[in-house]
PDB file of C-alpha atoms in Angstrom:
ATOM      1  CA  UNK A   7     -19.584  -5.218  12.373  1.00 49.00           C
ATOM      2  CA  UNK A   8     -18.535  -1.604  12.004  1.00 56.00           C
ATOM      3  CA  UNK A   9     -17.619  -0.317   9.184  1.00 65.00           C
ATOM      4  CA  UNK A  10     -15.989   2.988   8.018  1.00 83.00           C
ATOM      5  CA  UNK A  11     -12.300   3.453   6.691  1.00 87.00           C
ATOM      6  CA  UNK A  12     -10.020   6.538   7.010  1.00 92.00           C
ATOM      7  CA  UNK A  13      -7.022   7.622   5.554  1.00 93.00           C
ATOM      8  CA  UNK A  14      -4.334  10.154   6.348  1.00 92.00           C
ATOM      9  CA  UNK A  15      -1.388  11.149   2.964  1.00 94.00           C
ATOM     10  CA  UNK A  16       1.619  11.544   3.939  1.00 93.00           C
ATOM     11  CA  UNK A  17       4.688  13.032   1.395  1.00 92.00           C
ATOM     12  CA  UNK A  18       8.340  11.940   0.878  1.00 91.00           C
ATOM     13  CA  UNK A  19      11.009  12.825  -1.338  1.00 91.00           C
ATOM     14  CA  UNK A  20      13.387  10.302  -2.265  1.00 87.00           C
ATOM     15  CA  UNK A  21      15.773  11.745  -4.544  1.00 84.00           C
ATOM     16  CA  UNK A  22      13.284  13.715  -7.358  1.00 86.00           C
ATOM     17  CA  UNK A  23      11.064  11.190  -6.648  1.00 89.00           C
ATOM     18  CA  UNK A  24       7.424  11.800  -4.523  1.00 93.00           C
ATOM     19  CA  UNK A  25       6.905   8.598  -2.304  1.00 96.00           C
ATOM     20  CA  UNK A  26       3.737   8.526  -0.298  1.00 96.00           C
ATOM     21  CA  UNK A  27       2.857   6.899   2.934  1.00 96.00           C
ATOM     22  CA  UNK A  28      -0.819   6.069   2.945  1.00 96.00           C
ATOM     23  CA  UNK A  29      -2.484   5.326   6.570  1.00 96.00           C
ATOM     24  CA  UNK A  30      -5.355   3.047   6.283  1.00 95.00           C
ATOM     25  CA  UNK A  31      -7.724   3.217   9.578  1.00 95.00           C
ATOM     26  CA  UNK A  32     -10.794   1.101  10.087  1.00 93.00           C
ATOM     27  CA  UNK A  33     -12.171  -1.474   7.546  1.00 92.00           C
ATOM     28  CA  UNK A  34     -11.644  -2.039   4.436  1.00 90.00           C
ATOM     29  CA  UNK A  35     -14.404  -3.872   2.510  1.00 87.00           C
ATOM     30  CA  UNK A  36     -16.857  -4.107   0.248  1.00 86.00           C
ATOM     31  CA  UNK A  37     -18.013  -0.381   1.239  1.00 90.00           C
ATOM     32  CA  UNK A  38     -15.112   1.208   1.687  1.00 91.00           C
ATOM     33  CA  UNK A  39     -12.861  -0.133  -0.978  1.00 91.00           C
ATOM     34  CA  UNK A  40     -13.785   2.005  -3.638  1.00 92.00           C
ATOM     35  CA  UNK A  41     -13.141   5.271  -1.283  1.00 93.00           C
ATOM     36  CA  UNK A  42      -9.401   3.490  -0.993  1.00 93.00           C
ATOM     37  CA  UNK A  43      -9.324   2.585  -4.989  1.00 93.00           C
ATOM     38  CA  UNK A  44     -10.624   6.101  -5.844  1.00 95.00           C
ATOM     39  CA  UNK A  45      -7.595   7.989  -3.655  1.00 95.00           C
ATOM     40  CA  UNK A  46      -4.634   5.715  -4.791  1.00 96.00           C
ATOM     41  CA  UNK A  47      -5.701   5.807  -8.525  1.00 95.00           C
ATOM     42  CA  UNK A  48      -5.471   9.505  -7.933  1.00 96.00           C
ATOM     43  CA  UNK A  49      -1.988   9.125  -6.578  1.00 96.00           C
ATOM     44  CA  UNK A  50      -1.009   7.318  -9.835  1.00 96.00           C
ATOM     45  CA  UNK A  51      -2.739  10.309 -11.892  1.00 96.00           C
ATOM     46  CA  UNK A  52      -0.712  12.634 -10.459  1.00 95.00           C
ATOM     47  CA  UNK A  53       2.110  10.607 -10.997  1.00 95.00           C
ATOM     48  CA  UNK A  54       2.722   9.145  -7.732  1.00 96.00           C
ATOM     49  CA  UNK A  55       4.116   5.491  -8.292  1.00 96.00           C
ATOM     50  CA  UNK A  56       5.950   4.360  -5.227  1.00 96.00           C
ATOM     51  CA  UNK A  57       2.711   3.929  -2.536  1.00 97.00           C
ATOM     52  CA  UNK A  58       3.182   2.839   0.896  1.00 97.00           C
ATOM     53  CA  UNK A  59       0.062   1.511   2.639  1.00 97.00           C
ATOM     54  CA  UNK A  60       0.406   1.705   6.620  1.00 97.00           C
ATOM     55  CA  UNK A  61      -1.795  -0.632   7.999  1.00 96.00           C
ATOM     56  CA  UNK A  62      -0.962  -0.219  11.661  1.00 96.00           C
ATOM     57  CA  UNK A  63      -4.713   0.789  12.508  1.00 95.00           C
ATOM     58  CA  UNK A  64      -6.567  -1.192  10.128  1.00 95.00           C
ATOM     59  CA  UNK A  65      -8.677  -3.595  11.801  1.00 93.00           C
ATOM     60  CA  UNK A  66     -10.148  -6.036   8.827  1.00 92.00           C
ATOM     61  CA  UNK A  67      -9.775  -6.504   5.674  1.00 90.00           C
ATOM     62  CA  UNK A  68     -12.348  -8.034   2.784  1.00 88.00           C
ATOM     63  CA  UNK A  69     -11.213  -9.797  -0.279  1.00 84.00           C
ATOM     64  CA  UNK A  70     -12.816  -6.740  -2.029  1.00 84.00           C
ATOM     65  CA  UNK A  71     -10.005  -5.257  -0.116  1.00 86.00           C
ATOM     66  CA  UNK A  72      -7.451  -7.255  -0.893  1.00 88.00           C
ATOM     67  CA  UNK A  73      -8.272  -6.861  -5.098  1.00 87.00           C
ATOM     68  CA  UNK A  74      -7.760  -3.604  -5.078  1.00 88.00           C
ATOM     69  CA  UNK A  75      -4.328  -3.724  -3.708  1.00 92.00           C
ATOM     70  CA  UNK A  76      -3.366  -6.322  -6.684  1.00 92.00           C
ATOM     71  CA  UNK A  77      -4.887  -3.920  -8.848  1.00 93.00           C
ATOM     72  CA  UNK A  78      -2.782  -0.981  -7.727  1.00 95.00           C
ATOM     73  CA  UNK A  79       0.369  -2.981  -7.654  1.00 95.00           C
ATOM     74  CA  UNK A  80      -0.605  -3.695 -11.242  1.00 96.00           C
ATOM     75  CA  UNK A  81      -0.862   0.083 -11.901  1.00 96.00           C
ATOM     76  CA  UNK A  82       2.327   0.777 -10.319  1.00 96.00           C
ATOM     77  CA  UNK A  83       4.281  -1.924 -11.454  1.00 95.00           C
ATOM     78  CA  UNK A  84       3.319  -1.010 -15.336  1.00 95.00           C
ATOM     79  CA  UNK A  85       4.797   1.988 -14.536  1.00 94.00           C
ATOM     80  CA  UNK A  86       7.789   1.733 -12.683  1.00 93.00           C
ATOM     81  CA  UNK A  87       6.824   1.729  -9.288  1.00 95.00           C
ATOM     82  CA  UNK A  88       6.110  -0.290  -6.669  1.00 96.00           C
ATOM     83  CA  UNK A  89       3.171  -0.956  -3.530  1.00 97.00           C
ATOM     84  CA  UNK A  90       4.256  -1.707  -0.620  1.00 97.00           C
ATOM     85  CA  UNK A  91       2.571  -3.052   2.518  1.00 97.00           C
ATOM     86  CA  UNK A  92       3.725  -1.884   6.526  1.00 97.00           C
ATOM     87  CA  UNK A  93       2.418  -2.735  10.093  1.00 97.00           C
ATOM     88  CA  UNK A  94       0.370  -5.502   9.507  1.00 96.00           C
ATOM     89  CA  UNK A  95      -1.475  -6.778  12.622  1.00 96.00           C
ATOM     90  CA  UNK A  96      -0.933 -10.830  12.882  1.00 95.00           C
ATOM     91  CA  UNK A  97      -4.586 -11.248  11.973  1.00 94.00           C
ATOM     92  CA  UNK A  98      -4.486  -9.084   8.566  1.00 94.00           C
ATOM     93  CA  UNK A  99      -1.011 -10.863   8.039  1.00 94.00           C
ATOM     94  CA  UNK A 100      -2.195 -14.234   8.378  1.00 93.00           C
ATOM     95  CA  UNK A 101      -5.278 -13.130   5.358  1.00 89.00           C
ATOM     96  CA  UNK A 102      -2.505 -11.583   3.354  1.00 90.00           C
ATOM     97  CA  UNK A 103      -0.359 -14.377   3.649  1.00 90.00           C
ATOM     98  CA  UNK A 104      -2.956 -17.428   3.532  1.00 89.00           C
ATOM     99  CA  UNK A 105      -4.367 -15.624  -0.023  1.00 86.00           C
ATOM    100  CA  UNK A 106      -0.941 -15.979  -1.326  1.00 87.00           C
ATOM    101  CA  UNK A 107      -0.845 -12.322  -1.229  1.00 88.00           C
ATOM    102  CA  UNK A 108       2.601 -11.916   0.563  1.00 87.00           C
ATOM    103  CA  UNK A 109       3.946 -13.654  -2.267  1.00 91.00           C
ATOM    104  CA  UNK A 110       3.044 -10.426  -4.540  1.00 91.00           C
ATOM    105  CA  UNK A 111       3.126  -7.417  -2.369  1.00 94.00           C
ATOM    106  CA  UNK A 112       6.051  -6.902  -0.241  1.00 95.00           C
ATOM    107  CA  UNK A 113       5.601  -6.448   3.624  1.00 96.00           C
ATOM    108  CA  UNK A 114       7.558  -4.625   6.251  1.00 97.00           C
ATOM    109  CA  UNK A 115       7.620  -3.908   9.558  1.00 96.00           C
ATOM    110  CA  UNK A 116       8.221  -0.135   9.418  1.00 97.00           C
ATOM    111  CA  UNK A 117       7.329   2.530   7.197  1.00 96.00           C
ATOM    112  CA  UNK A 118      11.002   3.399   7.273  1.00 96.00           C
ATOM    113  CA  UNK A 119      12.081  -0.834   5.732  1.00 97.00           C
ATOM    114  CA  UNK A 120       9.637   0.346   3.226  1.00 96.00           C
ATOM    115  CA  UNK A 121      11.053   3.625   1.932  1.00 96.00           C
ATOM    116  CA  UNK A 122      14.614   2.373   2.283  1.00 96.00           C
ATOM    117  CA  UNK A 123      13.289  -0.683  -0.199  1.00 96.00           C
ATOM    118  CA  UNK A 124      11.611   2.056  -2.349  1.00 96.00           C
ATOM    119  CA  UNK A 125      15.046   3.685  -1.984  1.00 94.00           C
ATOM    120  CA  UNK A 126      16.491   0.790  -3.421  1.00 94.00           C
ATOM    121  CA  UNK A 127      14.061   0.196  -5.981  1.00 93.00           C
ATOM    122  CA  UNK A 128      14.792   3.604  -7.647  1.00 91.00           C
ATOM    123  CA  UNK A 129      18.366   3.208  -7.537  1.00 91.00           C
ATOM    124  CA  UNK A 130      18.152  -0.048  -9.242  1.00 88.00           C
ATOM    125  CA  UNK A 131      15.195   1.532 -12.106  1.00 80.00           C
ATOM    126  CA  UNK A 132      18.303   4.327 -12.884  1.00 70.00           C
ATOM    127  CA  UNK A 133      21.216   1.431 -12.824  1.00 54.00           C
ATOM    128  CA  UNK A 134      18.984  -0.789 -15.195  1.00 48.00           C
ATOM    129  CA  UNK A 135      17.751   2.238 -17.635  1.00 44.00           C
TER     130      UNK A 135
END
């Protein structure tokens, strides 16, 4: 199987807030997790809490894979934010949703569902504060 993952950052503002749009190209397992791990942790360092993952070219996905997006929704969650999942081929959905995982991590079809939820999401954090 090949292996090999890329990713591409992409910025958004939302109100004073800095959304970003992470594509996720390739495969992500047991090899390349920790490259995906390493870059989203340092989105949370910088203070980045409200992470889309676009998985429009992603072509498998381990359950390596699949614990470190529970573990960045964690992250995110503990701090206010959210993760949120787009473009899911029907064969990554059906692992996602199988595992139970579409039961955590919310899924759209766009990028732009996901920033109007993350839209929505903020609103509500400064209605509830």
């Amino acid at each position: 199987m090949p292996t090999g993952c890329n990713f591409t950052v992409n910025s958004y503002q939302i109100g004073a807030r800095d959304i970003r749009i992470v594509l996720v190209e390739g495969f992500l397992d047991a090899h390349t997790f920790p490259d995906l791990e390493k870059l989203l942790s340092s989105l949370i360092d910088e203070g980045i809490i409200f992470i889309v993952l676009d998985f429009e070219k992603l072509e498998y996905i381990s359950s390596a894979g699949l614990g470190v997006l529970i573990g960045i929704a964690k992250k995110v969650r503990e701090k206010e934010g959210d993760l949120k999942l787009t473009k899911l081929s029907e064969k990554i959905f059906k692992i996602v949703n199988l595992l139970g995982f579409s039961k955590i991590l919310q899924i759209f079809d766009t990028d732009k569902e996901a920033l109007v939820a993350v839209q929505k999401d903020i609103a509500a954090r400064k209605g509830g504060v």
